Short mmCIF file of C-alpha atoms in Angstrom, two decimals:
data_model
loop_
_atom_site.label_atom_id
_atom_site.label_comp_id
_atom_site.label_asym_id
_atom_site.label_seq_id
_atom_site.Cartn_x
_atom_site.Cartn_y
_atom_site.Cartn_z
CA SER A 25 -48.28 59.38 -107.64
CA PRO A 26 -49.54 62.26 -110.81
CA SER A 27 -49.95 64.97 -107.22
CA ARG A 28 -46.43 64.17 -106.67
CA ASP A 29 -45.29 64.28 -110.78
CA ARG A 30 -47.04 67.47 -110.79
CA ASN A 31 -46.06 68.84 -107.44
CA PHE A 32 -42.48 68.59 -109.41
CA VAL A 33 -43.40 70.56 -112.67
CA ILE A 34 -44.62 73.71 -111.82
CA LEU A 35 -41.70 73.19 -109.11
CA ILE A 36 -38.68 72.90 -111.92
CA MET A 37 -40.44 75.72 -113.80
CA SER A 38 -40.98 77.92 -110.67
CA VAL A 39 -37.50 77.37 -110.41
CA ASP A 40 -36.33 78.29 -114.51
CA ALA A 41 -38.88 81.54 -114.05
CA ALA A 42 -36.54 82.25 -110.58
CA ASN A 43 -32.76 81.68 -111.77
CA ARG A 44 -34.16 83.55 -115.45
CA ARG A 45 -35.22 86.64 -112.71
CA VAL A 46 -31.90 86.36 -111.52
CA LYS A 47 -29.90 86.14 -114.63
CA SER A 48 -31.55 89.65 -116.06
CA ILE A 49 -30.56 91.29 -112.14
CA ALA A 50 -27.12 90.75 -112.18
CA ALA A 51 -27.31 91.21 -115.90
CA HIS A 52 -28.67 94.47 -114.69
CA VAL A 53 -26.60 95.25 -112.11
CA GLY A 54 -23.40 94.53 -114.25
CA ALA A 55 -23.93 96.38 -116.89
CA ASN A 56 -22.29 99.80 -116.91
CA ALA A 57 -23.16 102.05 -114.71
CA SER A 58 -23.77 105.01 -116.93
CA ALA A 59 -25.63 102.83 -118.87
CA THR A 60 -29.27 104.36 -118.33
CA ASN A 61 -31.30 101.29 -120.45
CA SER A 62 -31.68 98.19 -120.31
CA PHE A 63 -33.46 97.28 -123.69
CA GLY A 64 -30.37 98.96 -126.28
CA SER A 65 -28.26 101.52 -127.44
CA TYR A 66 -27.68 102.39 -130.28
CA ARG A 67 -23.92 101.63 -132.35
CA GLY A 68 -24.65 104.48 -135.50
CA ALA A 69 -26.74 104.55 -138.45
CA ALA A 70 -24.16 101.11 -139.96
CA SER A 71 -24.58 99.29 -137.35
CA GLY A 72 -27.69 99.97 -135.19
CA PHE A 73 -28.36 97.97 -132.62
CA ALA A 74 -27.27 94.65 -131.09
CA LYS A 75 -29.25 92.27 -130.61
CA SER A 76 -29.63 89.65 -128.16
CA PRO A 77 -31.35 86.92 -126.89
CA ASP A 78 -33.16 88.89 -124.16
CA ASP A 79 -34.43 91.74 -126.25
CA VAL A 80 -37.88 92.11 -125.29
CA VAL A 81 -39.21 92.10 -129.13
CA ILE A 82 -42.93 92.72 -130.55
CA VAL A 83 -44.50 89.87 -132.96
CA SER A 84 -47.37 91.25 -133.91
CA ALA A 85 -49.07 95.50 -133.99
CA CYS A 86 -52.76 96.01 -135.13
CA ARG A 87 -55.77 97.70 -134.02
CA THR A 88 -59.52 97.99 -134.89
CA PRO A 89 -60.70 101.17 -137.28
CA ILE A 90 -61.50 103.96 -135.57
CA THR A 91 -64.37 105.70 -136.10
CA ARG A 92 -65.99 109.04 -135.22
CA ALA A 93 -67.75 109.41 -131.14
CA LYS A 94 -71.43 108.45 -131.22
CA ARG A 95 -72.15 108.69 -135.61
CA GLY A 96 -69.52 106.62 -136.13
CA GLY A 97 -68.50 102.89 -137.68
CA LEU A 98 -68.15 101.41 -133.98
CA ALA A 99 -71.02 103.94 -132.29
CA ALA A 100 -72.95 101.03 -131.09
CA THR A 101 -70.25 97.93 -130.35
CA PRO A 102 -68.76 97.86 -126.24
CA ALA A 103 -65.48 97.63 -124.93
CA ASP A 104 -64.70 94.10 -124.78
CA ASP A 105 -66.17 93.11 -128.43
CA LEU A 106 -63.42 96.00 -129.39
CA ILE A 107 -61.33 94.42 -127.37
CA ALA A 108 -61.51 91.14 -127.87
CA ALA A 109 -61.49 91.69 -131.36
CA VAL A 110 -57.91 92.91 -131.57
CA LEU A 111 -56.85 90.43 -128.56
CA GLN A 112 -58.15 87.63 -130.77
CA ALA A 113 -56.55 89.26 -134.10
CA SER A 114 -53.01 89.03 -132.33
CA VAL A 115 -53.49 85.28 -132.00
CA ALA A 116 -53.63 84.84 -135.59
CA ARG A 117 -51.67 87.26 -136.43
CA GLY A 118 -48.40 86.99 -133.81
CA LYS A 119 -49.46 82.47 -133.89
CA ILE A 120 -48.27 82.16 -130.26
CA ASP A 121 -49.60 79.99 -127.67
CA VAL A 122 -52.00 81.75 -125.46
CA ASN A 123 -50.75 79.70 -122.25
CA ASP A 124 -47.88 81.98 -122.71
CA VAL A 125 -48.99 84.60 -122.26
CA GLY A 126 -48.02 85.54 -119.04
CA ASP A 127 -49.90 89.36 -119.07
CA ILE A 128 -52.67 91.59 -120.81
CA VAL A 129 -52.94 94.90 -120.03
CA VAL A 130 -54.91 97.29 -121.57
CA GLY A 131 -55.09 101.03 -121.03
CA SER A 132 -57.97 102.65 -121.00
CA VAL A 133 -58.41 106.23 -120.29
CA LEU A 134 -62.81 107.26 -119.89
CA GLY A 135 -64.58 103.45 -118.48
CA ALA A 136 -65.87 103.78 -115.40
CA SER A 137 -62.41 101.32 -113.72
CA SER A 138 -63.90 98.64 -112.44
CA GLN A 139 -66.00 97.79 -114.94
CA ARG A 140 -63.17 98.52 -117.91
CA ALA A 141 -61.51 96.40 -116.09
CA ASN A 142 -64.13 93.93 -115.69
CA GLU A 143 -64.27 94.59 -119.23
CA CYS A 144 -60.67 93.31 -119.99
CA ARG A 145 -61.23 90.09 -118.45
CA ILE A 146 -64.70 89.37 -120.77
CA GLY A 147 -62.75 90.84 -123.55
CA MET A 148 -59.51 88.90 -123.63
CA PHE A 149 -62.74 84.76 -122.80
CA LEU A 150 -64.48 85.81 -125.59
CA ALA A 151 -60.92 86.03 -127.43
CA GLY A 152 -60.30 82.36 -126.23
CA PHE A 153 -58.15 82.80 -124.00
CA PRO A 154 -57.94 80.90 -120.44
CA LYS A 155 -59.42 81.83 -117.31
CA GLU A 156 -55.05 80.94 -115.75
CA VAL A 157 -53.87 84.09 -117.60
CA PRO A 158 -54.51 87.49 -116.06
CA VAL A 159 -55.50 90.72 -117.50
CA ARG A 160 -55.74 94.45 -116.07
CA THR A 161 -55.94 97.60 -116.49
CA THR A 162 -54.27 100.54 -117.05
CA ASN A 163 -54.06 104.70 -117.49
CA ARG A 164 -51.59 107.06 -117.45
CA GLN A 165 -54.38 109.76 -119.21
CA CYS A 166 -54.08 109.81 -123.80
CA SER A 167 -50.49 108.20 -122.93
CA SER A 168 -52.63 104.86 -121.46
CA GLY A 169 -52.24 102.66 -124.61
CA LEU A 170 -48.70 103.06 -124.75
CA GLN A 171 -48.06 102.62 -121.37
CA ALA A 172 -49.11 99.20 -121.24
CA CYS A 173 -46.75 98.31 -123.40
CA ALA A 174 -44.06 99.49 -121.54
CA ASP A 175 -45.50 98.10 -118.32
CA ILE A 176 -45.46 94.25 -120.45
CA ALA A 177 -42.03 95.42 -122.19
CA ALA A 178 -41.13 96.03 -118.56
CA GLY A 179 -42.33 92.86 -117.45
CA ILE A 180 -40.08 91.31 -119.28
CA LYS A 181 -36.85 92.28 -119.14
CA ALA A 182 -37.08 91.83 -114.95
CA GLY A 183 -38.26 87.89 -116.28
CA TYR A 184 -41.27 87.74 -114.92
CA TYR A 185 -42.61 85.70 -118.54
CA ASP A 186 -41.66 85.53 -121.34
CA MET A 187 -44.20 87.38 -123.57
CA GLY A 188 -47.68 89.70 -123.26
CA ILE A 189 -50.18 91.58 -124.40
CA GLY A 190 -49.56 95.71 -124.14
CA ALA A 191 -53.38 97.16 -125.73
CA GLY A 192 -56.28 100.29 -124.77
CA VAL A 193 -59.47 100.51 -126.35
CA GLU A 194 -61.38 103.81 -126.06
CA THR A 195 -65.50 104.14 -126.22
CA MET A 196 -66.47 107.43 -126.33
CA THR A 197 -70.27 107.10 -127.65
CA ALA A 198 -70.52 105.85 -124.30
CA ASN A 199 -68.09 106.86 -122.08
CA PRO A 200 -67.70 110.67 -123.16
CA MET A 201 -65.11 113.12 -121.11
CA LYS A 202 -65.91 114.39 -117.72
CA TRP A 203 -64.97 114.92 -114.19
CA GLU A 204 -66.84 112.67 -111.82
CA GLY A 205 -67.87 114.21 -107.72
CA GLY A 206 -66.84 117.52 -107.20
CA ILE A 207 -62.62 119.09 -106.49
CA ASN A 208 -60.86 120.40 -103.27
CA PRO A 209 -60.62 122.92 -101.73
CA ARG A 210 -56.96 122.37 -101.03
CA ILE A 211 -56.24 123.01 -105.21
CA ALA A 212 -55.76 127.14 -104.62
CA SER A 213 -52.44 125.69 -102.07
CA SER A 214 -50.90 125.16 -105.56
CA SER A 215 -50.82 127.26 -109.17
CA ASP A 216 -49.63 123.54 -110.67
CA ALA A 217 -52.62 121.54 -109.13
CA GLN A 218 -55.31 124.50 -110.05
CA ASN A 219 -53.41 123.60 -113.41
CA CYS A 220 -54.77 120.59 -114.06
CA LEU A 221 -57.74 121.60 -114.05
CA ILE A 222 -57.61 123.64 -116.89
CA PRO A 223 -59.44 122.68 -120.04
CA MET A 224 -57.28 120.35 -122.92
CA GLY A 225 -58.31 123.31 -125.41
CA ILE A 226 -57.19 126.35 -123.01
CA THR A 227 -54.22 123.73 -122.62
CA SER A 228 -53.45 124.12 -126.86
CA GLU A 229 -54.30 128.09 -126.84
CA ASN A 230 -51.15 128.13 -124.49
CA VAL A 231 -49.23 127.06 -126.07
CA ALA A 232 -50.65 128.77 -129.21
CA GLU A 233 -50.07 132.29 -127.74
CA LYS A 234 -46.55 131.35 -125.93
CA TRP A 235 -44.53 130.20 -128.54
CA GLY A 236 -46.28 132.15 -131.32
CA ILE A 237 -47.86 128.59 -133.62
CA THR A 238 -50.74 130.52 -135.78
CA ARG A 239 -53.86 129.60 -137.31
CA GLU A 240 -52.37 129.15 -140.26
CA ALA A 241 -49.74 127.19 -139.21
CA GLN A 242 -52.13 125.34 -137.26
CA ASP A 243 -54.59 124.65 -140.31
CA THR A 244 -52.26 123.50 -142.58
CA MET A 245 -50.90 120.57 -140.30
CA ALA A 246 -54.69 119.78 -140.05
CA ALA A 247 -55.20 119.85 -143.67
CA ARG A 248 -51.69 117.77 -144.09
CA SER A 249 -53.40 114.99 -141.86
CA HIS A 250 -56.35 115.00 -143.35
CA ALA A 251 -54.00 114.46 -146.97
CA ARG A 252 -52.06 111.81 -145.33
CA ALA A 253 -55.22 109.98 -143.76
CA ALA A 254 -56.82 110.21 -147.04
CA ASN A 255 -54.16 109.04 -149.58
CA ALA A 256 -53.01 105.84 -146.93
CA ARG A 257 -56.56 104.74 -146.98
CA ALA A 258 -57.65 105.13 -150.21
CA SER A 259 -54.28 103.30 -151.59
CA GLY A 260 -54.50 100.30 -148.84
CA ARG A 261 -52.01 101.02 -146.61
CA PHE A 262 -53.42 100.82 -143.45
CA LYS A 263 -54.45 97.37 -144.15
CA ALA A 264 -52.21 95.50 -142.44
CA GLU A 265 -52.45 96.65 -139.11
CA ILE A 266 -55.98 96.48 -138.84
CA VAL A 267 -59.21 95.11 -137.85
CA PRO A 268 -62.28 94.53 -139.66
CA ILE A 269 -65.33 94.54 -137.49
CA HIS A 270 -68.17 92.80 -137.35
CA THR A 271 -71.05 94.83 -135.68
CA LYS A 272 -73.93 96.74 -135.92
CA THR A 273 -75.59 100.14 -136.69
CA ALA A 274 -76.37 102.65 -134.16
CA PRO A 275 -79.44 104.96 -133.71
CA ASP A 276 -79.45 108.28 -135.35
CA PRO A 277 -77.56 109.75 -131.88
CA LYS A 278 -80.27 112.96 -132.35
CA THR A 279 -83.63 110.33 -132.73
CA GLY A 280 -83.00 107.51 -131.30
CA ALA A 281 -83.75 105.97 -134.61
CA GLY A 282 -82.61 103.59 -136.47
CA GLY A 283 -79.81 101.49 -135.68
CA GLY A 284 -79.44 97.41 -135.41
CA ALA A 285 -78.38 96.35 -139.11
CA ASN A 286 -75.25 94.06 -139.23
CA VAL A 287 -72.39 95.92 -140.54
CA ILE A 288 -68.58 95.04 -141.01
CA VAL A 289 -66.57 97.89 -140.52
CA SER A 290 -62.67 98.15 -142.49
CA GLU A 291 -62.32 101.51 -142.46
CA ASP A 292 -61.04 104.39 -140.20
CA ASP A 293 -64.52 106.85 -140.30
CA GLY A 294 -63.59 110.12 -139.80
CA ILE A 295 -61.15 111.22 -142.04
CA ARG A 296 -62.46 114.35 -144.91
CA GLU A 297 -60.91 113.90 -147.91
CA GLY A 298 -60.95 117.92 -149.58
CA THR A 299 -59.90 119.36 -146.91
CA THR A 300 -57.58 122.52 -147.27
CA VAL A 301 -56.62 125.56 -145.20
CA GLN A 302 -59.33 127.37 -147.12
CA SER A 303 -62.25 126.09 -145.84
CA LEU A 304 -60.48 124.75 -142.39
CA ALA A 305 -60.25 128.69 -141.82
CA LYS A 306 -63.44 129.14 -141.48
CA LEU A 307 -63.98 127.44 -138.24
CA PRO A 308 -64.17 129.48 -135.76
CA ALA A 309 -62.51 128.81 -132.94
CA VAL A 310 -64.18 127.13 -129.71
CA PHE A 311 -62.80 127.85 -126.69
CA LYS A 312 -61.33 130.94 -126.08
CA LYS A 313 -62.56 134.66 -127.97
CA GLY A 314 -60.45 135.06 -130.34
CA GLY A 315 -58.28 131.68 -130.02
CA SER A 316 -57.26 129.39 -132.78
CA THR A 317 -58.35 125.68 -131.41
CA THR A 318 -60.95 124.85 -133.54
CA PRO A 319 -62.78 121.85 -134.19
CA GLY A 320 -60.98 121.23 -138.15
CA ASN A 321 -57.11 121.47 -135.91
CA ALA A 322 -57.07 119.68 -132.58
CA SER A 323 -58.42 115.75 -132.69
CA GLN A 324 -61.34 114.35 -132.77
CA VAL A 325 -63.71 112.68 -130.35
CA SER A 326 -63.98 108.92 -131.13
CA ASP A 327 -63.97 105.00 -130.57
CA GLY A 328 -61.47 102.19 -130.86
CA ALA A 329 -58.97 99.06 -129.44
CA ALA A 330 -55.08 98.41 -130.50
CA ALA A 331 -53.16 95.43 -129.12
CA VAL A 332 -49.63 95.14 -129.24
CA VAL A 333 -47.33 91.15 -128.33
CA LEU A 334 -44.57 91.43 -126.71
CA ALA A 335 -41.93 88.64 -126.31
CA ARG A 336 -38.52 87.64 -125.51
CA ARG A 337 -36.67 87.73 -128.18
CA SER A 338 -35.24 83.92 -127.38
CA TYR A 339 -38.89 82.56 -126.55
CA ALA A 340 -40.09 84.10 -130.35
CA GLU A 341 -37.78 82.28 -132.35
CA ALA A 342 -37.62 79.24 -129.93
CA ARG A 343 -40.98 79.17 -131.25
CA GLY A 344 -41.08 80.68 -134.75
CA LEU A 345 -42.89 83.78 -134.31
CA PRO A 346 -42.17 87.00 -136.63
CA ILE A 347 -40.89 90.00 -135.46
CA LEU A 348 -42.13 92.94 -136.53
CA ALA A 349 -39.94 95.55 -133.71
CA THR A 350 -37.62 95.71 -131.46
CA TRP A 351 -38.41 97.79 -127.96
CA ARG A 352 -36.33 99.88 -127.04
CA SER A 353 -36.35 102.39 -124.57
CA TRP A 354 -39.62 104.09 -123.42
CA ALA A 355 -39.79 107.22 -120.80
CA ALA A 356 -42.38 109.53 -118.99
CA VAL A 357 -41.73 112.81 -117.77
CA GLY A 358 -43.45 115.52 -116.34
CA CYS A 359 -43.84 119.22 -117.89
CA ASP A 360 -46.45 122.26 -116.97
CA PRO A 361 -49.98 121.32 -117.25
CA ALA A 362 -50.69 124.63 -118.37
CA LEU A 363 -49.71 123.62 -121.16
CA MET A 364 -49.38 119.36 -120.90
CA GLY A 365 -49.34 119.84 -125.17
CA ILE A 366 -45.23 120.13 -125.10
CA GLY A 367 -44.81 116.80 -123.21
CA PRO A 368 -43.85 115.04 -126.98
CA ALA A 369 -40.34 117.95 -126.98
CA ILE A 370 -39.72 116.02 -123.33
CA ALA A 371 -39.94 113.31 -123.75
CA ILE A 372 -38.55 112.15 -126.69
CA PRO A 373 -35.50 113.66 -126.26
CA ALA A 374 -35.70 111.61 -122.81
CA ALA A 375 -36.03 107.60 -124.76
CA LEU A 376 -33.78 108.60 -127.45
CA SER A 377 -31.20 109.48 -124.31
CA ALA A 378 -31.94 106.40 -122.59
CA ALA A 379 -30.86 104.36 -126.15
CA ASN A 380 -27.88 106.38 -127.26
CA MET A 381 -29.89 108.26 -129.90
CA THR A 382 -30.25 111.61 -131.47
CA VAL A 383 -33.43 113.07 -133.29
CA ASP A 384 -30.96 111.60 -136.38
CA ASP A 385 -30.99 108.58 -135.89
CA VAL A 386 -34.90 108.28 -136.34
CA ASP A 387 -36.33 106.81 -139.51
CA LEU A 388 -40.38 107.65 -138.60
CA TYR A 389 -41.83 109.52 -136.21
CA GLU A 390 -45.96 109.29 -134.65
CA ILE A 391 -46.75 112.68 -132.67
CA ASN A 392 -50.35 112.33 -130.72
CA GLU A 393 -52.30 115.26 -132.73
CA ALA A 394 -54.60 116.27 -129.47
CA PHE A 395 -54.00 119.15 -131.31
CA ALA A 396 -52.45 121.16 -134.06
CA SER A 397 -50.87 124.07 -132.27
CA GLN A 398 -49.06 121.34 -129.40
CA ALA A 399 -47.56 119.40 -132.80
CA THR A 400 -46.81 121.52 -134.55
CA TYR A 401 -44.36 123.48 -131.38
CA CYS A 402 -43.03 120.35 -130.30
CA VAL A 403 -41.43 118.92 -134.44
CA GLU A 404 -40.43 122.67 -134.60
CA LYS A 405 -38.85 122.78 -131.49
CA LEU A 406 -37.38 119.28 -131.61
CA GLY A 407 -36.68 120.29 -135.31
CA LEU A 408 -37.97 117.14 -136.96
CA ASP A 409 -38.42 117.11 -141.06
CA SER A 410 -42.27 116.73 -140.53
CA GLU A 411 -41.78 114.53 -144.31
CA LYS A 412 -40.73 112.01 -141.56
CA VAL A 413 -43.92 113.09 -138.81
CA ASN A 414 -47.17 111.34 -139.46
CA VAL A 415 -47.12 110.01 -143.01
CA ASN A 416 -50.28 108.66 -143.18
CA GLY A 417 -51.58 111.46 -140.65
CA GLY A 418 -52.72 111.86 -137.65
CA ALA A 419 -55.01 112.18 -135.35
CA ILE A 420 -56.55 115.34 -135.92
CA ALA A 421 -58.02 113.18 -139.44
CA LEU A 422 -58.07 109.33 -137.75
CA GLY A 423 -59.56 110.24 -134.57
CA HIS A 424 -57.81 110.14 -130.56
CA PRO A 425 -59.68 107.72 -129.35
CA LEU A 426 -57.72 108.09 -125.07
CA GLY A 427 -56.52 104.62 -124.63
CA ALA A 428 -56.39 103.09 -127.43
CA THR A 429 -53.58 105.75 -129.07
CA GLY A 430 -50.64 104.71 -127.85
CA ALA A 431 -50.82 101.42 -128.85
CA ARG A 432 -52.63 102.96 -133.04
CA CYS A 433 -49.87 104.76 -133.44
CA LEU A 434 -46.98 101.76 -132.91
CA ALA A 435 -49.34 100.10 -134.63
CA THR A 436 -49.43 102.15 -137.62
CA LEU A 437 -45.16 102.97 -136.72
CA ILE A 438 -44.43 99.77 -137.57
CA HIS A 439 -46.01 98.63 -140.03
CA GLU A 440 -45.27 101.94 -142.27
CA MET A 441 -42.09 101.63 -141.11
CA HIS A 442 -42.12 97.62 -143.14
CA ARG A 443 -42.83 99.71 -146.15
CA ARG A 444 -40.90 102.18 -145.70
CA GLY A 445 -38.67 100.46 -145.23
CA ALA A 446 -37.28 102.10 -142.28
CA LYS A 447 -34.89 101.11 -139.51
CA THR A 448 -35.56 103.63 -136.73
CA GLY A 449 -39.08 104.87 -135.03
CA VAL A 450 -40.42 106.35 -132.41
CA VAL A 451 -44.13 107.36 -131.04
CA SER A 452 -44.21 109.95 -128.28
CA MET A 453 -48.06 111.63 -127.43
CA CYS A 454 -48.58 114.34 -124.84
CA ILE A 455 -51.11 113.88 -121.12
CA GLY A 456 -53.86 115.71 -119.23
CA SER A 457 -52.70 117.38 -115.82
CA GLY A 458 -49.40 117.92 -117.98
CA MET A 459 -46.71 114.97 -119.28
CA GLY A 460 -45.34 113.64 -122.20
CA MET A 461 -44.63 109.92 -123.34
CA ALA A 462 -42.92 108.32 -126.09
CA SER A 463 -40.59 104.86 -127.15
CA ALA A 464 -38.34 103.73 -129.46
CA VAL A 465 -38.35 100.90 -131.45
CA SER A 466 -36.05 99.20 -134.32
CA ILE A 467 -36.58 97.27 -137.30
CA ASP A 468 -32.85 94.49 -137.64
#
């Protein structure tokens, strides 16, 4: 009967999935006991990484423009429309079958938890996904978008599905940063717990003071970020990664007048062309009297979304999907909450070690510029060549939509790697309350 045939097909599919899961576990258990990473091991510049049918590959990576909160081009665009846009673009760019998507994980930091989860479900329906495809949100502060990709990579590697989407979204216009509710009095018993409540700008000042990161050094990084981003925008280098958004203009945030006009937003609008160290030096410190962190050398408050499609290599090759890069490792580590900005200096070596790499094996880095103080420290601490770091500018110029940043950085990195012919790249960021995260990718 049709019912019996259907049940038989479901049984066969379940057995096949179970077999893949068992093989995956067996491969991990049977690996060399000293191995710490199942995504591949670097064999040097000449040989790179060995290709495996079980590799986790990236078949699409895209983002919306990143725009200024309240005053930017996406200020009137709701979160579900932002996530719908990047999911729909991912389907078209990756040439994927939406029915094969095993899971969608969306990084989100500031949106109300239950509501944002529902908005992401709405967004996937608006993008044309069937109801059988699941979706959830994840929140690891500023690394949420990268954590979403790591969750999908782990799900594929574990054999639960062959393809998934890691994404991120934030509308800091609608959901500004704030603390809700009271403070637990028990934090008085733990200095680390107390330090979780230190404003991010003060942690920036702490890093600058502890390691002598001067105001001039911070303004130099900020000016370079704007100059590189302005050059990248003018030369069209962001076009391959950006999904233009059809939306409406926002009312004036002060008067409430205007707004509602149809518009297509296709470029980042926080970049300030012509920014110099001299112009930045005129801005006052805003977090600490006599401090060095200013609105000009800190990341912008922004709106935006990004999405990355990951798949098992054998699945992607069998269906002729484009393979942009291969996921090679990731690491999340903790650090002192009072110095949270140093996270990348700890996470990058951990992610590289897992892939048998060193900092010198990496062709390009995307390190989130939460603050110029911490980004400067991390570059100096790791001894990185500044010509390999944020070559198209960073969050100081582009903006930092918290939940989307990790996926945005990954998209920016991969497209620039292709443009330059680079083989290896790393994404990293610091994380509020004292953590860092990093991920390594390679191109065949």
